[in-house]
Amino acid sequence: MTNVKYRLLSSVALGVLLLAGNPAEARVGVASAVDGAPIGLPPGGTERTLKVGIDVGANEKISTGSSDRTHLLFQDGTSLTISPGSVVVIDKYVFDPDRMNGEMSVSITKGAMRFVGGKISKTSEVTVTTPSAALGIRGGIALVGVSPAGSTSASFLFGVSLSVTSQGVTRTISEPGNQVDVNRGQPPSLPAPISQSALANNL
């Protein structure tokens, strides 16, 4: 169990923040827990330190230092927990609350994150891009880690499926408790039980 103590925003306050404001704004989610001083860089904007309650937007780059961690909650209920030493970009986020569907894509170039799917992943595949693979997540919980060399470890904890594609080869996991590894420039490995090193990220 992690020893990191987040500064948390209550669920009631989160709901108010996510629903408030002009719907035309680029807001797609909010920092709901923060440890340290993670950095957000909106497109065309300036870097700012993320604090609990700070909005995040589409195409925003999130960076964490060696002692930083943040938890992002999106409008559809999707959440991302970003580990220390990570760089994650919210490439695309569109959600229709009336139809309860949308599109979401994220890229991670280093570090690790935990993805917990919300309403979008129940109706369409959420995509995650790394330097060595393209991932698709349906209605589930997954851990994604990227090594300094750009290799990828994708672990499936719960849900419908996790697909991993590289070099024209796709591996799909539908049984929780398995992972696929990808070295840069190589096809994905066959699914195997999740390793202790994958769980050691304390996500």
Coordinates of C-alpha atoms in Angstrom, one line a residue:
M1 CA 0.0 0.0 0.0
T2 CA 1.3 3.4 -1.0
N3 CA 2.6 5.7 1.8
V4 CA 1.8 8.8 -0.3
K5 CA -0.9 11.0 1.3
Y6 CA -2.9 12.9 -1.3
R7 CA -4.5 16.3 -0.8
L8 CA -8.0 15.3 -1.7
L9 CA -11.1 17.1 -3.0
S10 CA -14.4 15.9 -1.8
S11 CA -16.7 14.1 -4.2
V12 CA -19.4 16.9 -3.8
A13 CA -16.9 19.6 -4.6
L14 CA -15.6 17.6 -7.6
G15 CA -19.1 17.4 -9.0
V16 CA -19.6 21.1 -8.7
L17 CA -16.3 21.9 -10.4
L18 CA -16.9 19.5 -13.3
L19 CA -20.4 20.8 -14.0
A20 CA -19.8 24.5 -13.4
G21 CA -18.7 27.1 -15.9
N22 CA -19.2 27.7 -19.6
P23 CA -19.6 24.3 -21.4
A24 CA -17.7 25.8 -24.4
E25 CA -14.6 26.0 -22.3
A26 CA -11.8 23.4 -22.9
R27 CA -12.2 22.0 -19.4
V28 CA -12.4 18.2 -19.5
G29 CA -11.5 17.2 -16.0
V30 CA -10.0 18.3 -12.7
A31 CA -7.0 17.5 -10.5
S32 CA -8.8 15.7 -7.6
A33 CA -5.7 14.6 -5.7
V34 CA -2.2 16.0 -5.7
D35 CA 1.1 15.2 -4.0
G36 CA 4.2 17.3 -4.6
A37 CA 4.1 19.8 -7.4
P38 CA 3.0 18.2 -10.7
I39 CA 3.0 20.6 -13.7
G40 CA 0.3 21.1 -16.3
L41 CA 1.0 22.8 -19.6
P42 CA -2.2 23.7 -21.6
P43 CA -1.8 24.1 -25.4
G44 CA -0.6 27.5 -26.2
G45 CA -0.5 28.3 -22.5
T46 CA 2.1 28.6 -19.7
E47 CA 3.1 26.0 -17.2
R48 CA 1.3 25.9 -13.9
T49 CA 1.5 23.8 -10.8
L50 CA -1.5 21.6 -10.4
K51 CA -3.3 21.9 -7.2
V52 CA -6.5 20.2 -6.0
G53 CA -9.5 21.7 -7.9
I54 CA -7.4 22.9 -10.9
D55 CA -9.1 22.2 -14.2
V56 CA -7.3 20.2 -16.9
G57 CA -8.0 20.5 -20.6
A58 CA -7.7 18.6 -23.9
N59 CA -4.2 18.6 -25.3
E60 CA -2.7 19.4 -21.9
K61 CA 0.6 18.0 -20.9
I62 CA 1.0 16.7 -17.4
S63 CA 4.5 16.2 -16.0
T64 CA 5.5 14.8 -12.6
G65 CA 8.8 15.0 -10.9
S66 CA 10.4 12.3 -8.8
S67 CA 8.3 13.2 -5.7
D68 CA 5.1 14.2 -7.5
R69 CA 1.9 12.3 -8.1
T70 CA -1.6 13.4 -9.3
H71 CA -5.0 12.0 -9.8
L72 CA -7.2 13.4 -12.6
L73 CA -11.0 12.9 -12.7
F74 CA -12.8 13.4 -16.0
Q75 CA -16.3 14.4 -16.8
D76 CA -17.4 10.9 -17.7
G77 CA -15.9 9.4 -14.5
T78 CA -12.7 8.2 -16.1
S79 CA -9.7 8.7 -13.8
L80 CA -5.9 8.7 -14.4
T81 CA -3.4 8.4 -11.6
I82 CA -0.1 9.6 -12.8
S83 CA 3.0 8.3 -11.0
P84 CA 6.3 10.2 -10.2
G85 CA 8.6 10.8 -13.1
S86 CA 5.9 10.7 -15.8
V87 CA 4.9 12.7 -18.8
V88 CA 1.3 12.3 -20.0
V89 CA -0.7 14.2 -22.6
I90 CA -4.5 14.3 -22.9
D91 CA -4.5 14.1 -26.7
K92 CA -8.3 14.1 -27.1
Y93 CA -11.4 14.2 -24.9
V94 CA -15.0 14.5 -26.1
F95 CA -17.9 13.5 -23.9
D96 CA -21.7 13.8 -24.6
P97 CA -23.4 13.6 -21.2
D98 CA -26.8 13.2 -22.8
R99 CA -25.8 10.1 -24.9
M100 CA -23.2 9.0 -22.3
N101 CA -20.6 8.4 -25.0
G102 CA -17.5 10.1 -26.4
E103 CA -13.9 9.7 -27.4
M104 CA -10.7 9.7 -25.3
S105 CA -7.0 9.3 -26.2
V106 CA -3.9 9.7 -24.1
S107 CA -0.2 9.4 -24.7
I108 CA 2.5 8.6 -22.2
T109 CA 6.1 9.0 -23.1
K110 CA 7.7 8.0 -19.8
G111 CA 6.8 6.9 -16.3
A112 CA 3.6 5.1 -15.3
M113 CA -0.1 5.7 -14.9
R114 CA -3.3 3.8 -13.7
F115 CA -6.3 4.1 -16.0
V116 CA -9.8 3.5 -14.5
G117 CA -12.4 3.7 -17.3
G118 CA -15.6 5.7 -17.0
K119 CA -18.6 6.0 -19.3
I120 CA -16.6 6.5 -22.5
S121 CA -14.8 3.2 -22.2
K122 CA -18.1 1.4 -21.8
T123 CA -19.2 2.3 -25.3
S124 CA -15.9 2.8 -27.2
E125 CA -12.2 2.0 -26.9
V126 CA -10.0 4.5 -25.1
T127 CA -6.6 4.7 -26.8
V128 CA -3.3 5.1 -25.1
T129 CA -0.1 5.7 -27.1
T130 CA 3.4 5.0 -25.9
P131 CA 6.8 5.2 -27.7
S132 CA 6.6 1.5 -28.5
A133 CA 2.9 0.5 -28.7
A134 CA -0.8 1.6 -29.2
L135 CA -3.2 0.4 -26.5
G136 CA -7.0 0.1 -26.5
I137 CA -8.9 -0.2 -23.3
R138 CA -12.6 -1.2 -23.0
G139 CA -14.5 -0.7 -19.8
G140 CA -11.6 -1.5 -17.5
I141 CA -8.7 -0.8 -15.2
A142 CA -5.2 -0.9 -16.6
L143 CA -1.6 0.0 -15.6
V144 CA 0.7 1.4 -18.2
G145 CA 4.4 1.8 -17.7
V146 CA 7.0 3.2 -20.0
S147 CA 10.7 2.6 -19.3
P148 CA 13.5 5.1 -20.0
A149 CA 14.3 3.1 -23.2
G150 CA 10.7 3.5 -24.4
S151 CA 9.5 -0.1 -23.7
T152 CA 6.0 -0.6 -22.6
S153 CA 4.4 -2.7 -19.9
A154 CA 0.6 -2.9 -20.1
S155 CA -1.3 -4.7 -17.3
F156 CA -5.0 -5.5 -17.3
L157 CA -6.7 -5.5 -13.9
F158 CA -10.4 -5.4 -14.6
G159 CA -12.9 -4.9 -17.4
V160 CA -13.7 -6.1 -20.9
S161 CA -10.4 -6.0 -22.7
L162 CA -7.0 -4.5 -23.2
S163 CA -5.4 -4.6 -26.7
V164 CA -1.7 -3.9 -27.4
T165 CA -0.5 -3.3 -30.9
S166 CA 3.1 -2.9 -32.3
Q167 CA 4.8 -3.7 -35.6
G168 CA 1.5 -4.8 -37.0
V169 CA 0.8 -7.4 -34.3
T170 CA -2.0 -7.1 -31.8
R171 CA -2.3 -9.0 -28.5
T172 CA -5.7 -8.8 -26.7
I173 CA -6.1 -9.5 -23.0
S174 CA -9.6 -10.3 -21.8
E175 CA -8.7 -12.1 -18.6
P176 CA -7.7 -9.8 -15.7
G177 CA -4.4 -10.4 -14.0
N178 CA -2.3 -10.5 -17.2
Q179 CA 0.1 -8.1 -18.9
V180 CA 1.8 -7.6 -22.3
D181 CA 5.3 -6.2 -22.7
V182 CA 6.7 -4.4 -25.8
N183 CA 10.2 -3.5 -26.5
R184 CA 10.7 -0.6 -28.9
G185 CA 10.6 -1.8 -32.5
Q186 CA 9.4 -5.2 -31.5
P187 CA 6.0 -6.9 -31.6
P188 CA 4.1 -7.4 -28.3
S189 CA 4.9 -10.4 -26.1
L190 CA 2.2 -13.0 -25.4
P191 CA 0.0 -12.2 -22.4
A192 CA 1.5 -13.4 -19.1
P193 CA 0.6 -13.1 -15.4
I194 CA 1.3 -9.6 -14.0
S195 CA 4.8 -9.3 -12.6
Q196 CA 5.6 -7.8 -9.2
S197 CA 7.6 -5.1 -10.9
A198 CA 4.5 -3.9 -12.7
L199 CA 2.6 -3.7 -9.5
A200 CA 5.5 -2.0 -7.7
N201 CA 4.7 1.4 -9.3
N202 CA 2.3 1.9 -6.3
L203 CA -0.4 3.2 -8.6

